[in-house]
Amino acid sequence: MIEADGVSYRRHPIRTHVVTDRDKINEVCATYAAPSMVEGDVLFISEKCVACTQKRAIYMKDIHPRRLAVLLSRFVTKTPHGIGLGIPETMEMALRECGTLRILFAAFIGAIGKLFRKRGWFYIIAGPKASSIDGPCPNTIPPYNECVVLGPLNPDETAADISKHIGYPVIIVDINDLGGNILGVSDCSMDRDLYARILKDNPLGQSRESTPMGIIRKA
């Protein structure tokens, strides 16, 4: 249970099988989430789950980082909550996704931020494509313990398509134990900031829970 703007909300994580690129995200949501939903509910889905169905999980062995990626990854602050761009393979994918010039500029701004003891400036400049990139961690479920997973393609359009399929509002989220963002909403009138606050404590978990989606319901 969590309160936001004076309203209490329950968040119900939903366990699924290990979702892969052999699955269709609409069908996964229809199978696991829709039968438990009622009017007023909102379905939230992790960006990694959506991305994996879009063939956005790339095996580490297939990524060949350039020297620049190796160099830049050394300056990324490591945290217990995820690798981020702190290894050459994830940094290489950020360079490909965002463009070399943008990542270099973001690195420059990030370095200035560190001088003033301000964190997060790099990702503000690099954008959500960079911040959504996930590398393998010790608790990552196979086969993704050997993969870099990129952010989902067209998250707003994807959320809208899922919503049309299951008949309930949908949001696609990038949430971890440090906070997160709402990457996609099925209706542009949905309050992204509100849902980010409702989910700020990461109710889906950060380990091997196998709960890549959940239901938001007013208490």
Coordinates of N, CA and C in Angstrom, one line a residue:
M1 N 0.8 -1.2 0.0 CA 0.0 0.0 0.0 C 0.9 1.2 0.0
I2 N 0.5 2.2 -0.8 CA 1.2 3.5 -0.8 C 0.2 4.6 -1.0
E3 N 0.6 5.8 -0.5 CA -0.3 6.9 -0.7 C 0.3 8.0 -1.6
A4 N -0.5 8.5 -2.5 CA -0.1 9.6 -3.4 C -1.2 10.6 -3.6
D5 N -0.9 11.8 -3.3 CA -1.9 12.9 -3.4 C -3.2 12.6 -2.6
G6 N -3.0 12.0 -1.4 CA -4.1 11.7 -0.5 C -4.9 10.5 -0.8
V7 N -4.5 9.7 -1.9 CA -5.2 8.5 -2.2 C -4.3 7.3 -2.0
S8 N -4.9 6.3 -1.5 CA -4.1 5.0 -1.2 C -4.3 4.1 -2.4
Y9 N -3.2 3.4 -2.7 CA -3.1 2.5 -3.9 C -2.5 1.2 -3.4
R10 N -3.1 0.1 -3.9 CA -2.4 -1.2 -3.8 C -1.7 -1.5 -5.1
R11 N -0.6 -2.2 -5.0 CA 0.2 -2.6 -6.2 C 0.3 -4.1 -6.1
H12 N -0.3 -4.8 -7.1 CA -0.3 -6.3 -7.1 C 0.7 -6.9 -8.1
P13 N 1.9 -7.3 -7.7 CA 2.8 -7.9 -8.7 C 2.2 -9.2 -9.3
I14 N 2.5 -9.4 -10.6 CA 2.0 -10.6 -11.3 C 3.1 -11.5 -11.7
R15 N 3.1 -12.7 -11.3 CA 4.2 -13.6 -11.7 C 3.9 -14.2 -13.1
T16 N 4.9 -14.3 -14.0 CA 4.7 -14.9 -15.3 C 5.8 -15.9 -15.5
H17 N 5.8 -16.6 -16.7 CA 6.9 -17.4 -17.1 C 8.0 -16.4 -17.6
V18 N 9.2 -16.9 -17.9 CA 10.3 -16.0 -18.4 C 9.9 -15.6 -19.8
V19 N 9.6 -14.3 -19.9 CA 9.2 -13.8 -21.2 C 10.4 -13.6 -22.2
T20 N 10.2 -14.0 -23.4 CA 11.3 -14.0 -24.4 C 10.8 -13.4 -25.7
D21 N 11.6 -13.3 -26.7 CA 11.2 -12.8 -28.0 C 10.3 -13.8 -28.8
R22 N 10.1 -15.0 -28.2 CA 9.1 -15.9 -28.8 C 7.7 -15.5 -28.3
D23 N 7.5 -14.6 -27.3 CA 6.2 -14.2 -26.8 C 5.7 -13.0 -27.5
K24 N 4.4 -12.8 -27.5 CA 3.8 -11.5 -27.9 C 3.3 -10.8 -26.7
I25 N 3.7 -9.6 -26.5 CA 3.4 -8.9 -25.2 C 1.9 -8.8 -25.0
N26 N 1.2 -8.6 -26.0 CA -0.3 -8.5 -25.9 C -0.9 -9.7 -25.3
E27 N -0.4 -10.9 -25.8 CA -0.9 -12.1 -25.3 C -0.5 -12.4 -23.9
V28 N 0.8 -12.1 -23.5 CA 1.3 -12.3 -22.2 C 0.4 -11.5 -21.2
C29 N 0.1 -10.2 -21.5 CA -0.8 -9.4 -20.6 C -2.2 -9.9 -20.6
A30 N -2.7 -10.4 -21.7 CA -4.1 -11.0 -21.7 C -4.1 -12.2 -20.9
T31 N -3.1 -13.0 -20.9 CA -3.1 -14.3 -20.1 C -2.9 -14.1 -18.7
Y32 N -1.9 -13.3 -18.3 CA -1.6 -13.2 -16.9 C -2.3 -12.1 -16.1
A33 N -2.5 -11.0 -16.7 CA -3.0 -9.8 -16.0 C -4.5 -9.5 -16.2
A34 N -5.0 -9.6 -17.4 CA -6.4 -9.2 -17.7 C -7.4 -9.9 -16.8
P35 N -7.3 -11.2 -16.6 CA -8.3 -11.9 -15.8 C -8.5 -11.4 -14.4
S36 N -7.4 -10.8 -13.9 CA -7.5 -10.3 -12.5 C -7.8 -8.8 -12.4
M37 N -8.1 -8.1 -13.5 CA -8.3 -6.7 -13.5 C -9.8 -6.4 -13.4
V38 N -10.0 -5.2 -12.8 CA -11.4 -4.7 -12.7 C -11.4 -3.2 -13.1
E39 N -12.6 -2.7 -13.3 CA -12.7 -1.3 -13.8 C -11.9 -0.4 -12.8
G40 N -11.1 0.5 -13.3 CA -10.3 1.5 -12.5 C -8.9 1.0 -12.3
D41 N -8.6 -0.2 -12.7 CA -7.2 -0.7 -12.6 C -6.3 -0.2 -13.7
V42 N -5.0 -0.1 -13.4 CA -4.0 0.2 -14.4 C -3.0 -0.9 -14.4
L43 N -2.6 -1.4 -15.6 CA -1.6 -2.4 -15.7 C -0.2 -1.7 -15.9
F44 N 0.8 -2.0 -15.1 CA 2.1 -1.5 -15.3 C 3.0 -2.7 -15.6
I45 N 3.9 -2.4 -16.6 CA 4.8 -3.5 -17.2 C 6.2 -2.9 -17.2
S46 N 7.1 -3.8 -16.8 CA 8.5 -3.4 -16.8 C 9.0 -3.2 -18.2
E47 N 9.9 -2.2 -18.4 CA 10.4 -2.0 -19.8 C 11.2 -3.1 -20.3
K48 N 11.8 -3.9 -19.4 CA 12.6 -5.0 -19.8 C 11.8 -6.1 -20.4
C49 N 10.6 -6.3 -19.8 CA 9.7 -7.4 -20.3 C 9.2 -7.0 -21.7
V50 N 8.8 -5.8 -21.9 CA 8.4 -5.3 -23.3 C 9.5 -5.4 -24.3
A51 N 10.7 -5.0 -23.9 CA 11.9 -4.9 -24.8 C 12.2 -6.4 -25.2
C52 N 12.2 -7.3 -24.3 CA 12.5 -8.7 -24.6 C 11.6 -9.3 -25.7
T53 N 10.4 -8.9 -25.7 CA 9.5 -9.4 -26.8 C 9.7 -8.7 -28.1
Q54 N 10.4 -7.6 -28.1 CA 10.8 -6.8 -29.3 C 12.2 -7.2 -29.8
K55 N 12.7 -8.3 -29.3 CA 14.0 -8.7 -29.7 C 15.1 -7.7 -29.4
R56 N 15.0 -7.1 -28.2 CA 15.9 -6.0 -27.8 C 16.9 -6.5 -26.8
A57 N 16.9 -7.8 -26.6 CA 17.9 -8.5 -25.7 C 19.1 -9.0 -26.6
I58 N 20.3 -8.5 -26.3 CA 21.4 -8.9 -27.2 C 22.5 -9.6 -26.3
Y59 N 22.9 -10.7 -26.8 CA 23.9 -11.5 -26.0 C 25.2 -10.7 -26.0
M60 N 25.8 -10.8 -24.8 CA 27.1 -10.1 -24.6 C 28.1 -10.5 -25.6
K61 N 28.1 -11.8 -25.9 CA 29.2 -12.3 -26.8 C 29.1 -11.7 -28.2
D62 N 27.9 -11.2 -28.5 CA 27.7 -10.6 -29.9 C 28.0 -9.1 -29.9
I63 N 28.3 -8.5 -28.8 CA 28.7 -7.1 -28.7 C 30.2 -6.9 -28.6
H64 N 30.7 -6.1 -29.5 CA 32.2 -5.9 -29.6 C 32.4 -4.4 -29.3
P65 N 32.7 -4.1 -28.1 CA 32.8 -2.7 -27.7 C 34.0 -2.0 -28.4
R66 N 33.9 -0.8 -28.9 CA 35.0 0.0 -29.4 C 35.8 0.5 -28.2
R67 N 37.0 1.1 -28.5 CA 37.8 1.6 -27.4 C 37.2 2.7 -26.7
L68 N 36.4 3.5 -27.3 CA 35.7 4.6 -26.7 C 34.7 4.1 -25.6
A69 N 34.0 3.0 -25.9 CA 33.1 2.4 -25.0 C 33.8 1.9 -23.7
V70 N 35.0 1.3 -24.0 CA 35.8 0.8 -22.8 C 36.2 1.9 -21.9
L71 N 36.7 3.0 -22.6 CA 37.2 4.2 -21.8 C 36.0 4.8 -21.0
L72 N 34.9 5.1 -21.7 CA 33.8 5.8 -21.0 C 33.2 5.0 -19.9
S73 N 33.2 3.7 -20.0 CA 32.5 2.9 -19.0 C 33.3 2.9 -17.7
R74 N 34.6 3.3 -17.8 CA 35.4 3.3 -16.5 C 35.0 4.5 -15.6
F75 N 34.3 5.5 -16.2 CA 34.0 6.7 -15.4 C 32.5 6.6 -14.9
V76 N 31.8 5.5 -15.1 CA 30.5 5.4 -14.7 C 30.5 4.9 -13.2
T77 N 29.7 5.6 -12.4 CA 29.6 5.3 -11.0 C 28.8 3.9 -10.8
K78 N 29.5 3.0 -10.2 CA 28.8 1.7 -10.0 C 28.0 1.7 -8.7
T79 N 26.8 1.1 -8.7 CA 25.9 1.0 -7.6 C 25.5 -0.4 -7.4
P80 N 25.0 -0.8 -6.2 CA 24.5 -2.1 -6.0 C 23.2 -2.4 -6.7
H81 N 22.6 -1.4 -7.4 CA 21.3 -1.6 -7.9 C 21.3 -1.9 -9.4
G82 N 22.5 -2.0 -10.0 CA 22.5 -2.3 -11.4 C 23.8 -1.9 -12.1
I83 N 24.1 -2.5 -13.2 CA 25.4 -2.2 -13.9 C 25.2 -0.8 -14.6
G84 N 24.1 -0.6 -15.2 CA 23.9 0.7 -16.0 C 24.9 0.6 -17.2
L85 N 25.6 1.7 -17.4 CA 26.5 1.8 -18.5 C 28.0 1.6 -18.0
G86 N 28.1 0.9 -16.9 CA 29.4 0.7 -16.2 C 30.2 -0.4 -16.8
I87 N 29.8 -1.1 -17.9 CA 30.7 -2.1 -18.5 C 30.8 -1.7 -20.0
P88 N 31.8 -2.1 -20.7 CA 32.0 -1.7 -22.1 C 30.8 -2.1 -23.0
E89 N 30.2 -3.3 -22.7 CA 29.1 -3.7 -23.6 C 27.9 -2.8 -23.5
T90 N 27.5 -2.4 -22.3 CA 26.3 -1.5 -22.2 C 26.7 -0.1 -22.7
M91 N 27.9 0.3 -22.5 CA 28.3 1.6 -23.0 C 28.3 1.6 -24.5
E92 N 28.8 0.5 -25.1 CA 28.8 0.4 -26.6 C 27.3 0.5 -27.1
M93 N 26.4 -0.1 -26.5 CA 25.0 -0.1 -26.9 C 24.4 1.3 -26.8
A94 N 24.9 2.0 -25.7 CA 24.4 3.4 -25.6 C 25.0 4.3 -26.7
L95 N 26.2 4.1 -27.1 CA 26.8 4.8 -28.2 C 26.0 4.5 -29.5
R96 N 25.6 3.3 -29.7 CA 24.8 2.9 -30.9 C 23.4 3.5 -30.8
E97 N 22.8 3.4 -29.7 CA 21.4 3.9 -29.5 C 21.2 5.4 -29.6
C98 N 22.2 6.1 -28.9 CA 22.0 7.5 -28.7 C 22.9 8.4 -29.7
G99 N 23.9 7.7 -30.2 CA 24.9 8.5 -31.0 C 26.1 8.9 -30.3
T100 N 27.2 8.8 -30.9 CA 28.5 9.1 -30.2 C 28.6 10.5 -29.7
L101 N 28.2 11.5 -30.5 CA 28.3 12.9 -30.1 C 27.4 13.1 -28.8
R102 N 26.2 12.6 -28.8 CA 25.4 12.8 -27.6 C 26.0 12.2 -26.4
I103 N 26.5 11.0 -26.5 CA 27.1 10.3 -25.3 C 28.3 11.1 -24.9
L104 N 29.1 11.6 -25.8 CA 30.3 12.3 -25.4 C 29.9 13.6 -24.7
F105 N 28.9 14.3 -25.2 CA 28.5 15.5 -24.6 C 27.9 15.2 -23.2
A106 N 27.1 14.1 -23.1 CA 26.6 13.7 -21.8 C 27.7 13.4 -20.8
A107 N 28.7 12.8 -21.3 CA 29.9 12.4 -20.4 C 30.5 13.7 -19.9
F108 N 30.7 14.7 -20.8 CA 31.3 16.0 -20.4 C 30.4 16.7 -19.4
I109 N 29.1 16.8 -19.6 CA 28.2 17.4 -18.6 C 28.2 16.6 -17.3
G110 N 28.3 15.3 -17.4 CA 28.3 14.4 -16.2 C 29.5 14.7 -15.4
A111 N 30.7 14.9 -16.0 CA 31.9 15.2 -15.3 C 31.8 16.5 -14.6
I112 N 31.2 17.5 -15.2 CA 31.0 18.8 -14.6 C 30.1 18.6 -13.3
G113 N 29.1 17.8 -13.5 CA 28.2 17.5 -12.4 C 28.9 16.9 -11.2
K114 N 29.8 16.0 -11.5 CA 30.6 15.4 -10.4 C 31.4 16.4 -9.6
L115 N 31.9 17.4 -10.3 CA 32.7 18.5 -9.6 C 31.9 19.2 -8.6
F116 N 30.6 19.3 -8.9 CA 29.7 20.0 -8.0 C 28.9 19.0 -7.1
R117 N 29.3 17.7 -7.1 CA 28.7 16.7 -6.4 C 27.2 16.5 -6.7
K118 N 26.9 16.7 -8.0 CA 25.6 16.4 -8.5 C 25.6 15.2 -9.4
R119 N 24.7 14.3 -9.1 CA 24.6 13.0 -9.9 C 23.5 13.1 -10.9
G120 N 23.6 12.3 -11.9 CA 22.4 12.1 -12.8 C 22.5 13.0 -14.0
W121 N 23.4 14.0 -14.1 CA 23.5 14.9 -15.2 C 23.7 14.1 -16.5
F122 N 24.5 13.1 -16.5 CA 24.8 12.3 -17.7 C 23.5 11.8 -18.3
Y123 N 22.7 11.2 -17.5 CA 21.5 10.5 -18.0 C 20.4 11.6 -18.5
I124 N 20.5 12.8 -17.8 CA 19.6 13.8 -18.3 C 19.9 14.2 -19.7
I125 N 21.2 14.3 -20.1 CA 21.6 14.6 -21.4 C 21.5 13.4 -22.4
A126 N 21.9 12.3 -21.9 CA 21.9 11.1 -22.8 C 20.4 10.7 -23.1
G127 N 19.5 10.9 -22.2 CA 18.1 10.6 -22.4 C 17.7 9.2 -22.0
P128 N 16.4 8.9 -22.1 CA 15.8 7.6 -21.7 C 16.4 6.4 -22.4
K129 N 16.8 6.6 -23.7 CA 17.4 5.4 -24.4 C 18.6 4.9 -23.6
A130 N 19.4 5.8 -23.1 CA 20.6 5.4 -22.4 C 20.2 4.8 -21.0
S131 N 19.4 5.5 -20.3 CA 19.0 5.1 -18.9 C 18.3 3.8 -18.9
S132 N 17.6 3.4 -20.0 CA 16.9 2.2 -20.0 C 17.7 0.9 -20.3
I133 N 19.0 1.1 -20.6 CA 19.8 0.0 -21.0 C 20.2 -0.8 -19.7
D134 N 19.9 -2.1 -19.7 CA 20.2 -3.0 -18.6 C 21.3 -4.0 -19.0
G135 N 22.3 -4.1 -18.1 CA 23.3 -5.2 -18.2 C 23.0 -6.3 -17.3
P136 N 23.6 -7.5 -17.4 CA 23.4 -8.6 -16.6 C 24.0 -8.4 -15.2
C137 N 23.2 -8.8 -14.2 CA 23.5 -8.7 -12.8 C 23.5 -10.1 -12.2
P138 N 24.1 -10.3 -11.0 CA 24.2 -11.6 -10.4 C 22.8 -12.3 -10.2
N139 N 21.7 -11.5 -10.0 CA 20.4 -12.1 -9.8 C 19.5 -12.1 -11.0
T140 N 20.1 -11.8 -12.2 CA 19.3 -11.7 -13.4 C 18.9 -13.2 -13.8
I141 N 17.7 -13.3 -14.2 CA 17.2 -14.6 -14.6 C 17.7 -15.0 -16.0
P142 N 18.2 -16.2 -16.2 CA 18.6 -16.7 -17.5 C 17.5 -16.7 -18.5
P143 N 17.7 -16.4 -19.7 CA 19.0 -16.2 -20.4 C 19.6 -14.8 -20.3
Y144 N 18.9 -13.9 -19.6 CA 19.2 -12.5 -19.6 C 20.4 -12.2 -18.7
N145 N 20.9 -13.2 -18.0 CA 22.2 -13.0 -17.3 C 23.4 -13.0 -18.3
E146 N 23.1 -13.2 -19.5 CA 24.2 -13.2 -20.6 C 23.9 -12.1 -21.6
C147 N 22.9 -11.2 -21.3 CA 22.5 -10.2 -22.3 C 22.5 -8.8 -21.8
V148 N 22.6 -7.9 -22.8 CA 22.3 -6.5 -22.6 C 20.9 -6.3 -23.1
V149 N 20.0 -5.7 -22.3 CA 18.7 -5.4 -22.8 C 18.5 -3.9 -23.0
L150 N 18.1 -3.5 -24.2 CA 17.9 -2.1 -24.5 C 16.4 -1.7 -24.1
G151 N 16.2 -0.4 -24.1 CA 14.9 0.1 -23.8 C 13.9 -0.3 -24.9
P152 N 12.6 -0.4 -24.6 CA 11.6 -0.8 -25.5 C 11.4 0.2 -26.6
L153 N 11.0 -0.2 -27.8 CA 10.7 0.6 -28.9 C 9.3 1.2 -28.8
N154 N 9.1 2.5 -29.1 CA 7.8 3.1 -29.2 C 7.0 2.8 -28.0
P155 N 7.4 3.1 -26.8 CA 6.7 2.7 -25.6 C 5.2 3.2 -25.5
D156 N 5.0 4.5 -26.0 CA 3.6 5.0 -25.9 C 2.7 4.2 -26.8
E157 N 3.2 4.0 -28.1 CA 2.4 3.2 -29.0 C 2.2 1.8 -28.5
T158 N 3.2 1.2 -27.9 CA 3.1 -0.2 -27.4 C 2.1 -0.3 -26.3
A159 N 2.2 0.7 -25.4 CA 1.2 0.7 -24.3 C -0.2 0.9 -24.8
A160 N -0.4 1.7 -25.8 CA -1.7 1.9 -26.3 C -2.3 0.6 -27.0
D161 N -1.4 -0.1 -27.7 CA -1.8 -1.3 -28.4 C -2.1 -2.4 -27.3
I162 N -1.4 -2.5 -26.3 CA -1.7 -3.5 -25.2 C -3.0 -3.1 -24.6
S163 N -3.2 -1.8 -24.3 CA -4.5 -1.4 -23.7 C -5.7 -1.7 -24.6
K164 N -5.5 -1.5 -25.9 CA -6.6 -1.9 -26.8 C -6.9 -3.4 -26.7
H165 N -5.9 -4.2 -26.6 CA -6.0 -5.6 -26.6 C -6.7 -6.1 -25.3
I166 N -6.3 -5.6 -24.1 CA -6.9 -6.1 -22.9 C -8.0 -5.3 -22.3
G167 N -8.2 -4.0 -22.8 CA -9.3 -3.2 -22.3 C -9.1 -2.4 -21.1
Y168 N -7.9 -2.3 -20.7 CA -7.5 -1.5 -19.5 C -6.4 -0.6 -19.7
P169 N -6.2 0.5 -19.0 CA -5.1 1.4 -19.2 C -3.8 0.7 -18.9
V170 N -2.7 1.1 -19.6 CA -1.4 0.5 -19.5 C -0.3 1.5 -19.4
I171 N 0.7 1.3 -18.5 CA 1.9 2.1 -18.5 C 3.1 1.2 -18.6
I172 N 4.1 1.6 -19.2 CA 5.4 0.9 -19.3 C 6.4 1.7 -18.5
V173 N 7.0 1.0 -17.6 CA 7.8 1.7 -16.5 C 9.3 1.2 -16.5
D174 N 10.2 2.1 -16.2 CA 11.6 1.8 -15.9 C 11.8 2.2 -14.4
I175 N 11.6 1.2 -13.5 CA 11.7 1.4 -12.1 C 12.7 0.5 -11.5
N176 N 13.5 1.1 -10.6 CA 14.5 0.2 -9.8 C 14.5 0.8 -8.4
D177 N 15.4 0.2 -7.6 CA 15.4 0.6 -6.2 C 15.8 2.0 -5.9
L178 N 16.3 2.7 -7.0 CA 16.7 4.1 -6.8 C 15.6 5.1 -7.3
G179 N 14.5 4.6 -7.9 CA 13.5 5.4 -8.5 C 13.2 5.0 -9.9
G180 N 12.7 5.9 -10.7 CA 12.4 5.4 -12.1 C 11.6 6.4 -12.9
N181 N 11.2 6.0 -14.1 CA 10.5 6.8 -15.0 C 9.3 6.0 -15.6
I182 N 8.3 6.7 -16.1 CA 7.2 6.1 -16.9 C 7.6 6.4 -18.3
L183 N 7.9 5.3 -19.0 CA 8.4 5.4 -20.4 C 7.2 5.5 -21.4
G184 N 6.1 4.8 -21.1 CA 5.0 4.8 -22.0 C 3.7 4.8 -21.3
V185 N 2.7 5.5 -21.9 CA 1.3 5.5 -21.4 C 0.4 5.2 -22.5
S186 N -0.7 4.5 -22.2 CA -1.7 4.2 -23.3 C -2.6 5.3 -23.6
D187 N -2.6 6.4 -22.8 CA -3.4 7.5 -23.0 C -2.6 8.7 -22.6
C188 N -2.4 9.7 -23.5 CA -1.6 10.8 -23.2 C -2.0 11.7 -22.0
S189 N -3.3 11.5 -21.6 CA -3.8 12.3 -20.4 C -3.4 11.7 -19.1
M190 N -2.8 10.5 -19.1 CA -2.4 9.8 -17.9 C -1.2 10.6 -17.2
D191 N -1.2 10.7 -15.9 CA -0.2 11.5 -15.2 C 1.0 10.7 -14.9
R192 N 2.0 10.9 -15.7 CA 3.3 10.1 -15.5 C 3.9 10.3 -14.2
D193 N 3.9 11.6 -13.7 CA 4.5 11.9 -12.4 C 3.8 11.2 -11.3
L194 N 2.5 11.1 -11.3 CA 1.7 10.4 -10.3 C 2.1 8.9 -10.3
Y195 N 2.1 8.3 -11.4 CA 2.4 6.9 -11.5 C 3.8 6.6 -11.0
A196 N 4.7 7.5 -11.3 CA 6.1 7.3 -10.9 C 6.2 7.3 -9.4
R197 N 5.4 8.2 -8.7 CA 5.3 8.2 -7.3 C 4.6 7.0 -6.7
I198 N 3.6 6.5 -7.4 CA 2.9 5.3 -6.9 C 3.8 4.1 -6.9
L199 N 4.8 4.1 -7.8 CA 5.7 2.9 -8.0 C 7.1 3.2 -7.5
K200 N 7.3 4.3 -6.8 CA 8.7 4.7 -6.5 C 9.5 3.7 -5.6
D201 N 8.7 2.8 -4.9 CA 9.4 1.8 -4.1 C 9.6 0.5 -4.8
N202 N 9.4 0.5 -6.1 CA 9.7 -0.7 -7.0 C 9.0 -2.0 -6.5
P203 N 7.7 -2.0 -6.6 CA 6.9 -3.2 -6.1 C 7.2 -4.5 -6.9
L204 N 7.7 -4.3 -8.1 CA 8.0 -5.6 -8.8 C 9.3 -6.3 -8.4
G205 N 10.1 -5.6 -7.6 CA 11.3 -6.2 -7.1 C 12.5 -6.0 -8.1
Q206 N 13.7 -6.4 -7.6 CA 14.9 -6.1 -8.4 C 15.7 -7.4 -8.5
S207 N 15.1 -8.5 -8.2 CA 15.9 -9.8 -8.2 C 15.2 -10.8 -9.1
R208 N 15.0 -12.0 -8.6 CA 14.5 -13.1 -9.4 C 13.0 -13.4 -9.1
E209 N 12.2 -12.3 -8.9 CA 10.8 -12.5 -8.5 C 10.0 -13.1 -9.7
S210 N 10.4 -12.9 -10.9 CA 9.6 -13.3 -12.1 C 8.3 -12.6 -12.1
T211 N 8.3 -11.3 -11.7 CA 7.0 -10.5 -11.7 C 7.3 -9.2 -12.5
P212 N 7.2 -9.4 -13.9 CA 7.5 -8.3 -14.7 C 6.4 -7.3 -15.0
M213 N 5.2 -7.5 -14.3 CA 4.1 -6.6 -14.5 C 3.3 -6.7 -13.2
G214 N 2.4 -5.7 -13.1 CA 1.5 -5.6 -11.9 C 0.3 -4.8 -12.1
I215 N -0.6 -4.8 -11.2 CA -1.8 -4.0 -11.2 C -1.8 -2.9 -10.2
I216 N -2.1 -1.7 -10.6 CA -2.4 -0.6 -9.7 C -3.9 -0.5 -9.4
R217 N -4.2 -0.5 -8.1 CA -5.7 -0.4 -7.8 C -5.9 0.5 -6.6
K218 N -6.8 1.4 -6.7 CA -7.1 2.3 -5.6 C -7.6 1.4 -4.4
A219 N -7.1 1.7 -3.2 CA -7.5 0.9 -2.1 C -8.9 1.3 -1.6

